[in-house]
């Protein structure tokens, strides 16, 4: 069980993260708020509770690795990295602008970014490479890969699902942001993914399903993944696209559209952040 | 230097060099995609099973896993047939390897028409063009077993991504000893009337063409341009200035390959008359290696007639 104090701290960081996502995407004038807001708690729990990492030494050899495979959620990753201390929070104002260290999709000019994401379906395979290297080098670091649910329509995800089991990668955890929505609409209308848990089970992964906004469930799942030996774990986190902003929730329209600057104060007020 | 009647095998050169490299460097890992016996990366696998990963018939996955291994500090070699890597996974090579400038070395066999009877689906004649167009990517095409062997060590020493294409058939021995460096080239025979710039299997054909031309009194320089990117601009400019006539020869589409790379240098720095010998923007078909080279105009006699033409035109 988590201490009540820890829980409050994580909830507060999640609130600040949502605010930074909204502000930075509005300032940029473009970007992907929906899929950033949906996975806030999942990523906050990693960087502020679960992962061993050192913002002052981003290349520390033994750090746990986080790969944002759904690269369009860059505003989420940047907001978390900034709060963790990888770079000043003020940098978020430069998101997507010429010369910025914060590219539209993550790349290596940002301290703390582990992988250049943007083309869907690749991150889990890259995570396998990291996990294989950890085993080869006798290192204890863990690799976490956040996948979009729409991303699982890419065949390479299932190539990776096979490979991770072949190599018994118990140091690899996949997290699925199961918000049910992709750019064109509902995943189940565009290209159905269900029965999703049964698919991963059939590939012989350890499957855990959670509420993606309950920190206790999230952290419990990360711990169970770490305790599971000889096979990889996938955590299917049930989430809501655009979580926290009433008019963005469950709306494909807000997959890749920035709020207008004049909407920001209304959003923050509604979220209790003003 | 001229080619001998001895034959060699690029894949043997690759596999043996890779296994030797594995003994020298513990940070070398090898990723395969089911064709590891054919590519002879299995030689590495027998010696270092813990550093050898056969990912099966899943090329996109294989190159992306290689990217992850490189992210963790490894030198990752990844290999299969050129039709599949790079053919099937240009996106993963671009985004997961080249963009982050990772130490992944893509070595693909069965490039060009020389795959033979397998037919057009397996005859990769676009790989130089696609790989050359990707920033950070280096592109190599060795002429024989010896140069393949040497270039394995050269690419392991170089940082960042690299693509090296090999041919399937046994090929004439061109080298018994030479120096190889990424961005360099070798003059195999000097001459003053025309320069033939070739890569891969076409180097041996170019040497035969030079023999044919010599009998007609045409003095021919033959350059093995094994490094297509970065390319040895100095050697090209010098050849253009010394001879005033250039022919390129490659087992690849004439669009975007060695001929294009040489033309870019010639046009900008030392314009001269030029002709490109290569696959004329068409798909191949089933047939024996030699039959295909003949049908698609890639034999020594085709190179020789292109050379005669440029020599005539410059006068």
Coordinates of C-alpha atoms in Angstrom, one line a residue:
Chain A
X1 CA 0.0 0.0 0.0
X2 CA 1.1 3.5 -0.7
X3 CA 1.5 6.2 1.9
X4 CA -1.3 8.7 1.7
X5 CA 1.3 11.4 1.4
X6 CA 2.9 9.8 -1.6
X7 CA -0.5 9.5 -3.2
X8 CA -1.3 13.1 -2.7
X9 CA 2.1 14.1 -4.1
X10 CA 1.5 12.0 -7.3
X11 CA -2.0 13.4 -7.7
X12 CA -0.6 17.0 -7.4
X13 CA 2.1 16.2 -10.0
X14 CA -0.5 14.8 -12.3
X15 CA -2.6 18.0 -12.0
X16 CA 0.4 20.1 -12.8
X17 CA 1.3 17.8 -15.7
X18 CA -2.2 18.3 -17.3
X19 CA -1.8 22.0 -16.9
X20 CA 1.6 22.0 -18.6
X21 CA 0.3 19.9 -21.4
X22 CA -2.6 22.3 -22.1
X23 CA -0.5 25.4 -21.8
X24 CA 2.4 24.1 -24.0
X25 CA 0.2 22.7 -26.7
X26 CA -1.9 25.9 -26.8
X27 CA 1.3 28.0 -27.0
X28 CA 2.6 25.8 -29.8
X29 CA -0.7 26.1 -31.7
X30 CA -0.5 22.4 -32.7
X31 CA 0.1 19.0 -31.2
X32 CA -1.8 16.1 -29.6
X33 CA -3.6 16.9 -26.3
X34 CA -6.0 14.0 -26.3
X35 CA -3.5 11.1 -26.1
X36 CA -1.2 13.2 -23.9
X37 CA -3.9 13.8 -21.3
X38 CA -5.1 10.2 -21.3
X39 CA -1.8 8.7 -20.1
X40 CA -0.7 11.3 -17.5
X41 CA -0.9 9.1 -14.4
X42 CA 0.8 6.1 -16.1
X43 CA 3.9 8.2 -16.9
X44 CA 3.9 10.3 -13.7
X45 CA 3.9 7.1 -11.6
X46 CA 7.0 5.9 -13.5
X47 CA 9.1 9.0 -13.2
X48 CA 8.0 10.0 -9.7
X49 CA 7.7 6.7 -8.0
X50 CA 8.7 3.6 -9.9
X51 CA 11.7 4.2 -12.1
X52 CA 15.3 4.5 -11.0
X53 CA 16.7 7.5 -12.9
X54 CA 18.8 10.6 -12.4
X55 CA 17.8 13.8 -14.1
X56 CA 21.3 15.2 -13.4
X57 CA 22.8 12.2 -15.1
X58 CA 20.4 11.3 -18.0
X59 CA 22.9 8.8 -19.5
X60 CA 23.4 6.9 -16.2
X61 CA 24.1 3.3 -17.4
X62 CA 21.9 1.6 -14.8
X63 CA 18.8 3.8 -15.2
X64 CA 15.5 2.3 -16.0
X65 CA 14.4 3.2 -19.6
X66 CA 11.1 4.7 -20.7
X67 CA 10.2 4.5 -24.3
X68 CA 7.2 6.6 -25.5
X69 CA 6.2 4.6 -28.5
X70 CA 3.1 6.7 -29.1
X71 CA 5.3 9.6 -29.9
X72 CA 2.5 12.0 -30.5
X73 CA 2.1 12.2 -26.7
X74 CA 5.4 14.2 -26.6
X75 CA 3.8 17.1 -24.6
X76 CA 3.1 14.6 -21.8
X77 CA 6.7 13.2 -21.8
X78 CA 8.2 16.8 -21.9
X79 CA 6.0 18.0 -19.1
X80 CA 7.0 15.1 -16.9
X81 CA 10.7 15.3 -17.8
X82 CA 10.7 19.1 -17.1
X83 CA 9.1 18.6 -13.7
X84 CA 11.5 15.8 -12.9
X85 CA 14.4 18.2 -13.5
X86 CA 15.8 17.2 -16.9
X87 CA 15.4 20.7 -18.2
X88 CA 13.7 23.9 -17.0
X89 CA 9.9 24.0 -17.1
X90 CA 10.1 27.3 -19.1
X91 CA 11.4 25.3 -22.1
X92 CA 7.9 23.9 -22.5
X93 CA 6.9 27.3 -24.1
X94 CA 9.2 26.5 -27.0
X95 CA 7.4 23.3 -27.9
X96 CA 7.3 22.7 -31.7
X97 CA 9.1 26.0 -32.4
X98 CA 12.1 26.4 -34.7
X99 CA 15.3 25.8 -32.8
X100 CA 13.6 24.2 -29.8
X101 CA 14.9 21.2 -28.0
X102 CA 11.3 20.1 -27.8
X103 CA 10.4 18.7 -31.2
X104 CA 6.9 17.8 -32.3
X105 CA 7.7 14.2 -31.7
X106 CA 10.5 13.1 -29.3
X107 CA 14.1 13.0 -30.4
X108 CA 17.5 13.0 -28.8
X109 CA 18.0 16.8 -28.6
X110 CA 15.9 16.6 -25.4
X111 CA 17.7 15.4 -22.2
X112 CA 16.0 12.3 -20.8
X113 CA 14.4 11.2 -24.1
X114 CA 15.4 7.6 -24.8
X115 CA 14.0 7.1 -28.3
X116 CA 13.0 9.0 -31.4
X117 CA 9.3 8.1 -31.7
X118 CA 6.8 9.3 -34.2
X119 CA 6.3 6.5 -36.6
X120 CA 3.9 4.2 -34.8
X121 CA 4.6 0.5 -34.0
X122 CA 8.4 0.6 -33.6
X123 CA 8.9 1.3 -29.9
X124 CA 8.2 -2.1 -28.4
X125 CA 10.8 -3.7 -30.7
X126 CA 13.4 -1.0 -29.6
X127 CA 12.5 -1.8 -26.0
X128 CA 13.2 -5.5 -26.7
X129 CA 16.7 -4.5 -27.9
X130 CA 17.3 -2.5 -24.7
X131 CA 16.0 -5.4 -22.6
X132 CA 18.2 -7.9 -24.4
X133 CA 21.2 -5.7 -23.9
X134 CA 20.4 -5.5 -20.2
X135 CA 20.4 -9.3 -19.9
X136 CA 23.5 -9.6 -22.0
X137 CA 25.4 -7.1 -19.8
X138 CA 24.0 -8.5 -16.5
X139 CA 22.4 -5.2 -15.7
X140 CA 19.3 -4.8 -13.6
X141 CA 17.6 -1.9 -15.4
X142 CA 14.0 -2.3 -16.5
X143 CA 12.5 -1.0 -19.8
X144 CA 9.0 0.4 -20.0
X145 CA 7.2 1.0 -23.3
X146 CA 4.1 3.1 -23.5
X147 CA 1.9 2.0 -26.5
X148 CA -1.1 3.7 -28.0
X149 CA -4.1 1.4 -28.5
X150 CA -4.5 2.4 -32.1
X151 CA -0.8 1.7 -32.5
X152 CA -1.6 -2.0 -32.0
X153 CA -3.1 -2.0 -35.5
X154 CA 0.5 -2.0 -36.7
X155 CA 1.7 -5.6 -37.4
X156 CA 5.1 -4.9 -36.0
X157 CA 3.6 -4.8 -32.5
X158 CA 2.7 -8.5 -32.8
X159 CA 6.1 -9.3 -34.2
X160 CA 7.6 -7.8 -31.1
X161 CA 5.0 -9.6 -28.9
X162 CA 6.4 -12.9 -30.2
X163 CA 10.0 -11.9 -29.8
X164 CA 9.8 -10.7 -26.2
X165 CA 8.3 -14.0 -25.1
X166 CA 11.0 -16.0 -27.0
X167 CA 13.7 -14.2 -25.0
X168 CA 11.8 -14.4 -21.7
X169 CA 12.1 -10.6 -21.2
X170 CA 10.8 -10.2 -17.7
X171 CA 12.7 -6.9 -17.6
X172 CA 10.4 -5.5 -20.2
X173 CA 6.9 -4.0 -19.4
X174 CA 4.5 -2.8 -22.1
X175 CA 1.8 -0.3 -21.1
X176 CA -1.2 0.1 -23.3
X177 CA -3.0 3.4 -23.1
X178 CA -6.4 1.9 -23.9
X179 CA -8.4 5.1 -24.5
X180 CA -10.4 3.5 -27.4
X181 CA -9.9 6.4 -29.8
X182 CA -7.7 7.1 -32.7
X183 CA -7.5 9.9 -35.2
X184 CA -10.5 8.8 -37.3
X185 CA -12.8 7.6 -34.5
X186 CA -13.3 4.7 -32.2
X187 CA -10.6 1.9 -32.5
X188 CA -13.4 -0.6 -32.5
X189 CA -14.9 1.0 -35.6
X190 CA -11.7 1.7 -37.5
X191 CA -10.0 -1.7 -36.8
X192 CA -11.3 -3.7 -33.8
X193 CA -8.6 -4.6 -31.2
X194 CA -10.8 -6.7 -28.9
X195 CA -10.5 -9.1 -27.4
X196 CA -7.3 -7.3 -26.6
X197 CA -6.3 -9.0 -23.3
X198 CA -6.9 -12.4 -24.8
X199 CA -4.6 -11.5 -27.7
X200 CA -1.7 -10.7 -25.4
X201 CA -2.5 -13.8 -23.3
X202 CA -2.4 -15.9 -26.4
X203 CA 1.1 -14.5 -27.1
X204 CA 2.0 -15.8 -23.6
X205 CA 2.5 -12.4 -22.0
X206 CA 1.6 -11.7 -18.4
X207 CA -1.5 -9.5 -18.7
X208 CA -2.7 -7.1 -16.1
X209 CA -5.7 -4.8 -16.6
X210 CA -6.1 -1.6 -14.5
X211 CA -7.9 1.7 -14.2
X212 CA -5.3 4.0 -15.7
X213 CA -6.2 6.8 -13.3
X214 CA -5.9 4.9 -10.0
X215 CA -2.3 5.4 -8.7
X216 CA -2.5 2.4 -6.4
X217 CA -3.6 0.1 -9.2
X218 CA -0.9 1.5 -11.5
X219 CA 1.9 1.1 -9.0
X220 CA 0.7 -2.3 -8.0
X221 CA 0.8 -3.3 -11.6
X222 CA 4.3 -2.0 -12.1
X223 CA 5.4 -3.9 -9.0
X224 CA 3.7 -7.1 -10.2
X225 CA 5.4 -6.8 -13.5
X226 CA 8.8 -6.6 -11.8
X227 CA 8.0 -9.7 -9.7
X228 CA 6.9 -11.7 -12.7
X229 CA 9.8 -13.9 -13.9
X230 CA 10.6 -15.4 -17.3
X231 CA 8.0 -13.5 -19.3
X232 CA 7.2 -10.0 -20.2
X233 CA 4.2 -8.1 -18.8
X234 CA 1.7 -6.0 -20.5
X235 CA -0.5 -3.6 -18.5
X236 CA -3.7 -2.7 -20.3
X237 CA -4.6 0.6 -18.7
X238 CA -8.2 1.6 -19.3
X239 CA -8.1 5.4 -19.9
X240 CA -10.1 8.2 -21.4
X241 CA -8.8 10.2 -24.3
X242 CA -8.5 13.9 -23.3
X243 CA -8.9 13.0 -19.6
X244 CA -9.6 16.0 -17.4
X245 CA -10.9 18.4 -20.0
X246 CA -14.7 17.9 -20.4
X247 CA -15.0 18.8 -24.0
X248 CA -11.9 16.8 -25.1
X249 CA -12.9 13.6 -23.4
X250 CA -13.9 10.8 -25.7
X251 CA -13.5 13.1 -28.7
X252 CA -11.4 12.0 -31.7
X253 CA -11.4 15.6 -32.8
X254 CA -8.9 16.4 -30.0
X255 CA -6.4 13.7 -31.0
X256 CA -4.3 16.2 -32.9
X257 CA -5.7 19.6 -32.4
X258 CA -4.5 22.3 -30.0
X259 CA -6.8 24.4 -27.9
X260 CA -6.9 28.1 -28.7
X261 CA -5.0 30.3 -26.3
X262 CA -8.3 32.0 -25.2
X263 CA -9.6 28.5 -24.3
X264 CA -6.8 27.8 -21.9
X265 CA -8.1 29.8 -18.8
X266 CA -11.5 28.2 -19.2
X267 CA -9.9 24.8 -19.3
X268 CA -7.7 25.4 -16.3
X269 CA -10.6 26.9 -14.4
X270 CA -12.7 23.8 -15.1
X271 CA -9.9 21.6 -13.9
X272 CA -9.6 23.6 -10.7
X273 CA -6.1 24.8 -11.7
X274 CA -6.9 28.6 -11.6
Chain B
X1 CA 45.5 -4.9 -61.0
X2 CA 43.2 -7.2 -62.8
X3 CA 40.7 -9.8 -61.7
X4 CA 41.9 -13.4 -61.6
X5 CA 40.1 -16.6 -62.6
X6 CA 39.8 -17.4 -58.9
X7 CA 36.4 -17.1 -57.4
X8 CA 35.3 -15.9 -54.0
X9 CA 32.1 -15.6 -52.0
X10 CA 31.1 -12.3 -50.4
X11 CA 28.9 -14.0 -47.8
X12 CA 31.7 -16.2 -46.6
X13 CA 33.8 -13.1 -46.3
X14 CA 31.1 -11.4 -44.4
X15 CA 30.4 -14.3 -42.0
X16 CA 34.0 -15.1 -41.3
X17 CA 35.0 -11.5 -40.7
X18 CA 32.0 -11.0 -38.4
X19 CA 33.0 -14.1 -36.3
X20 CA 36.5 -12.7 -36.1
X21 CA 35.2 -9.3 -35.2
X22 CA 33.2 -10.9 -32.4
X23 CA 36.4 -12.3 -30.9
X24 CA 38.0 -8.9 -31.0
X25 CA 35.1 -6.9 -29.7
X26 CA 32.6 -8.0 -27.0
X27 CA 30.2 -5.1 -27.9
X28 CA 29.4 -6.6 -31.3
X29 CA 26.0 -8.3 -31.5
X30 CA 24.3 -9.8 -34.6
X31 CA 20.6 -9.8 -35.4
X32 CA 19.2 -12.2 -38.1
X33 CA 15.9 -12.7 -39.8
X34 CA 15.7 -16.4 -40.5
X35 CA 18.3 -16.4 -43.3
X36 CA 21.3 -16.7 -41.0
X37 CA 22.7 -19.8 -42.6
X38 CA 22.5 -18.2 -46.0
X39 CA 24.1 -15.0 -44.9
X40 CA 26.7 -17.0 -42.9
X41 CA 26.0 -14.9 -39.8
X42 CA 25.4 -18.3 -38.2
X43 CA 29.3 -18.5 -38.0
X44 CA 29.1 -15.7 -35.4
X45 CA 26.1 -17.4 -33.8
X46 CA 27.9 -20.7 -33.2
X47 CA 30.8 -18.8 -31.5
X48 CA 28.7 -16.3 -29.6
X49 CA 25.2 -17.6 -29.1
X50 CA 24.5 -15.2 -26.3
X51 CA 25.2 -12.2 -28.7
X52 CA 23.2 -13.7 -31.6
X53 CA 19.5 -13.0 -32.1
X54 CA 17.4 -14.7 -34.7
X55 CA 14.2 -12.7 -34.9
X56 CA 12.6 -14.8 -37.6
X57 CA 10.7 -13.6 -40.6
X58 CA 10.1 -10.2 -39.2
X59 CA 12.5 -7.8 -40.7
X60 CA 11.0 -4.6 -39.3
X61 CA 11.2 -6.1 -35.9
X62 CA 14.7 -7.2 -36.5
X63 CA 16.1 -3.8 -37.5
X64 CA 14.2 -2.1 -34.6
X65 CA 15.6 -4.6 -32.1
X66 CA 19.0 -3.8 -33.5
X67 CA 18.3 -0.2 -32.9
X68 CA 17.5 -0.9 -29.2
X69 CA 20.7 -2.9 -28.8
X70 CA 22.6 0.0 -30.3
X71 CA 20.9 2.4 -27.9
X72 CA 22.3 0.3 -25.1
X73 CA 25.8 0.7 -26.5
X74 CA 26.2 -2.3 -28.8
X75 CA 27.5 -2.4 -32.3
X76 CA 24.5 -4.2 -33.9
X77 CA 24.9 -5.9 -37.3
X78 CA 21.6 -6.9 -38.8
X79 CA 21.4 -9.0 -42.0
X80 CA 19.1 -10.7 -44.4
X81 CA 18.4 -10.5 -48.2
X82 CA 18.4 -6.9 -49.6
X83 CA 14.8 -7.5 -50.9
X84 CA 13.7 -7.6 -47.2
X85 CA 16.3 -5.4 -45.4
X86 CA 16.2 -2.6 -46.4
X87 CA 13.4 -3.5 -48.9
X88 CA 10.7 -4.1 -46.4
X89 CA 11.6 -1.7 -43.6
X90 CA 12.8 1.7 -44.9
X91 CA 10.6 3.4 -42.3
X92 CA 12.2 1.6 -39.3
X93 CA 15.7 2.2 -40.8
X94 CA 14.9 5.9 -41.2
X95 CA 13.3 6.6 -37.9
X96 CA 14.7 4.1 -35.5
X97 CA 18.3 3.9 -36.8
X98 CA 19.3 6.8 -39.1
X99 CA 17.5 9.7 -37.4
X100 CA 19.0 8.9 -34.0
X101 CA 22.3 8.1 -35.8
X102 CA 22.7 4.7 -34.1
X103 CA 25.5 2.2 -34.5
X104 CA 23.5 -0.3 -36.6
X105 CA 25.3 -1.9 -39.5
X106 CA 22.9 -3.3 -42.1
X107 CA 24.5 -5.9 -44.3
X108 CA 22.3 -7.4 -47.0
X109 CA 23.0 -10.1 -49.4
X110 CA 21.3 -11.0 -52.7
X111 CA 21.3 -7.4 -53.9
X112 CA 20.9 -6.7 -57.6
X113 CA 19.8 -8.9 -60.4
X114 CA 22.3 -11.6 -59.6
X115 CA 19.8 -13.4 -57.3
X116 CA 18.9 -15.0 -60.6
X117 CA 16.1 -17.6 -60.8
X118 CA 14.2 -16.2 -57.7
X119 CA 12.9 -13.4 -59.9
X120 CA 12.0 -9.8 -59.6
X121 CA 10.5 -10.0 -56.1
X122 CA 13.9 -10.9 -54.8
X123 CA 16.0 -8.7 -57.1
X124 CA 16.6 -5.5 -55.1
X125 CA 17.7 -2.9 -57.5
X126 CA 16.6 0.2 -55.5
X127 CA 18.4 -0.2 -52.3
X128 CA 21.4 2.1 -53.0
X129 CA 18.9 4.8 -54.0
X130 CA 16.7 4.5 -50.9
X131 CA 19.5 4.2 -48.4
X132 CA 21.6 7.0 -50.0
X133 CA 18.6 9.4 -49.6
X134 CA 18.5 8.9 -45.9
X135 CA 20.6 11.4 -43.8
X136 CA 23.3 9.9 -41.6
X137 CA 23.3 6.6 -43.6
X138 CA 26.5 5.4 -45.2
X139 CA 26.3 3.1 -48.3
X140 CA 28.9 0.5 -49.4
X141 CA 29.0 -2.0 -52.1
X142 CA 32.2 -4.2 -52.1
X143 CA 33.4 -5.9 -55.2
X144 CA 34.6 -9.2 -53.9
X145 CA 35.1 -11.5 -50.9
X146 CA 38.3 -9.8 -49.8
X147 CA 36.9 -6.3 -49.9
X148 CA 33.8 -7.5 -48.0
X149 CA 36.0 -8.9 -45.3
X150 CA 38.0 -5.7 -45.0
X151 CA 34.9 -3.4 -45.0
X152 CA 33.3 -5.4 -42.1
X153 CA 36.1 -4.1 -39.9
X154 CA 35.9 -0.6 -41.4
X155 CA 32.2 -0.2 -40.7
X156 CA 32.6 -1.6 -37.2
X157 CA 35.1 1.1 -36.5
X158 CA 33.0 3.9 -38.0
X159 CA 30.3 5.4 -35.9
X160 CA 26.7 5.6 -36.9
X161 CA 24.6 3.6 -39.3
X162 CA 25.8 2.0 -42.4
X163 CA 24.3 -0.1 -45.2
X164 CA 26.5 -2.6 -47.1
X165 CA 25.1 -4.6 -50.0
X166 CA 26.5 -8.0 -51.1
X167 CA 25.8 -10.1 -54.1
X168 CA 24.6 -13.7 -54.0
X169 CA 26.7 -15.5 -56.6
X170 CA 30.4 -16.4 -56.2
X171 CA 32.4 -13.6 -57.8
X172 CA 35.8 -13.2 -59.3
X173 CA 38.6 -12.3 -56.9
X174 CA 39.5 -8.7 -57.6
X175 CA 41.8 -8.0 -54.7
X176 CA 44.6 -9.9 -53.0
X177 CA 45.6 -6.9 -50.9
X178 CA 44.4 -3.3 -50.7
X179 CA 43.4 -0.5 -48.4
X180 CA 39.8 0.2 -47.7
X181 CA 38.3 3.2 -46.0
X182 CA 34.8 4.6 -45.9
X183 CA 34.6 7.5 -48.3
X184 CA 37.6 6.2 -50.3
X185 CA 37.9 4.3 -53.6
X186 CA 40.6 2.2 -55.4
X187 CA 42.0 2.7 -58.8
X188 CA 42.4 -0.8 -60.1
X189 CA 43.9 0.1 -63.4
X190 CA 45.0 3.5 -64.7
X191 CA 44.2 4.9 -68.1
X192 CA 43.7 8.2 -69.9
X193 CA 40.9 8.0 -72.5
X194 CA 38.0 7.1 -70.2
X195 CA 37.3 6.2 -66.6
X196 CA 34.9 3.4 -65.6
X197 CA 33.5 3.9 -62.1
X198 CA 31.9 0.7 -60.8
X199 CA 30.7 -1.0 -57.7
X200 CA 29.9 -4.5 -56.5
X201 CA 30.0 -7.3 -59.1
X202 CA 30.3 -4.7 -61.9
X203 CA 33.9 -4.1 -60.9
X204 CA 35.0 -7.4 -62.4
X205 CA 32.9 -6.7 -65.5
X206 CA 34.6 -3.2 -65.7
X207 CA 38.0 -4.9 -65.6
X208 CA 37.0 -7.2 -68.5
X209 CA 35.7 -4.1 -70.4
X210 CA 39.0 -2.4 -69.9
X211 CA 40.7 -5.5 -71.4
X212 CA 38.4 -5.3 -74.4
X213 CA 39.0 -1.6 -74.9
X214 CA 42.8 -2.0 -74.5
X215 CA 42.8 -4.3 -77.5
X216 CA 41.2 -1.4 -79.5
X217 CA 43.8 1.1 -78.2
X218 CA 41.5 2.8 -75.7
X219 CA 43.2 3.4 -72.4
X220 CA 40.8 2.9 -69.6
X221 CA 40.9 3.8 -65.9
X222 CA 38.9 1.5 -63.6
X223 CA 37.8 2.8 -60.2
X224 CA 36.2 0.6 -57.6
X225 CA 33.8 3.0 -56.0
X226 CA 32.9 0.7 -53.1
X227 CA 31.9 3.6 -50.9
X228 CA 28.9 5.2 -52.5
X229 CA 28.1 7.4 -49.6
X230 CA 30.2 9.2 -48.6
X231 CA 31.6 9.1 -52.1
X232 CA 35.2 9.8 -53.1
X233 CA 34.6 13.1 -54.8
X234 CA 38.3 13.8 -55.3
X235 CA 38.8 10.6 -57.3
X236 CA 35.7 11.3 -59.5
X237 CA 36.8 14.9 -60.2
X238 CA 40.3 13.7 -61.0
X239 CA 39.0 11.0 -63.3
X240 CA 36.8 13.6 -65.1
X241 CA 39.7 16.0 -65.5
X242 CA 42.2 13.4 -66.5
X243 CA 40.1 11.5 -69.0
X244 CA 37.1 13.8 -69.9
X245 CA 34.8 10.8 -70.2
X246 CA 33.2 8.7 -67.5
X247 CA 31.1 5.5 -67.5
X248 CA 29.5 4.2 -64.4
X249 CA 28.5 0.5 -63.9
X250 CA 26.2 -0.9 -61.2
X251 CA 23.9 -3.8 -60.7
X252 CA 21.1 -1.4 -59.6
X253 CA 18.5 0.9 -61.2
X254 CA 20.2 3.7 -63.1
X255 CA 18.0 6.1 -61.1
X256 CA 19.4 7.1 -57.7
X257 CA 22.4 4.7 -57.5
X258 CA 26.1 4.9 -58.1
X259 CA 25.6 6.5 -61.6
X260 CA 23.5 9.3 -60.0
X261 CA 26.0 9.8 -57.2
X262 CA 28.9 10.1 -59.6
X263 CA 26.8 12.4 -61.9
X264 CA 26.1 14.7 -59.0
X265 CA 29.8 15.2 -58.4
X266 CA 30.7 15.5 -62.1
X267 CA 28.0 18.0 -62.9
X268 CA 28.9 20.3 -60.0
X269 CA 32.6 20.1 -60.0
X270 CA 34.0 18.8 -63.3
X271 CA 31.4 18.5 -66.1
X272 CA 32.3 16.0 -68.7
X273 CA 30.6 13.5 -71.0
X274 CA 29.1 10.6 -69.0
X275 CA 27.1 7.4 -69.5
X276 CA 25.5 5.1 -66.9
X277 CA 25.3 1.4 -67.2
X278 CA 22.7 -0.2 -65.0
X279 CA 19.2 -1.6 -64.8
X280 CA 17.1 0.7 -67.0
X281 CA 14.3 1.5 -64.5
X282 CA 12.7 -1.8 -64.9
X283 CA 12.0 -4.9 -62.9
X284 CA 14.0 -8.1 -63.5
X285 CA 12.8 -11.7 -64.1
X286 CA 13.9 -15.2 -63.5
X287 CA 17.1 -16.4 -65.2
X288 CA 20.6 -17.4 -64.5
X289 CA 22.9 -14.7 -63.2
X290 CA 24.9 -14.4 -66.4
X291 CA 21.8 -14.5 -68.6
X292 CA 20.3 -11.7 -66.7
X293 CA 23.4 -9.5 -66.8
X294 CA 23.4 -10.1 -70.6
X295 CA 19.7 -9.4 -71.1
X296 CA 19.7 -6.2 -69.0
X297 CA 22.9 -4.8 -70.5
X298 CA 25.3 -5.2 -67.6
X299 CA 28.1 -7.3 -69.2
X300 CA 31.6 -6.2 -69.9
X301 CA 30.7 -5.7 -73.5
X302 CA 27.9 -3.3 -72.5
X303 CA 30.3 -1.3 -70.4
X304 CA 32.8 -1.3 -73.3
X305 CA 30.3 0.0 -75.8
X306 CA 29.3 2.8 -73.4
X307 CA 33.0 3.6 -73.0
X308 CA 33.5 3.7 -76.8
X309 CA 30.5 6.1 -77.0
X310 CA 31.8 8.6 -74.5
X311 CA 35.2 8.5 -76.0
X312 CA 33.7 9.2 -79.4
X313 CA 31.4 12.0 -78.0
X314 CA 34.2 13.9 -76.3
X315 CA 36.2 14.2 -79.5

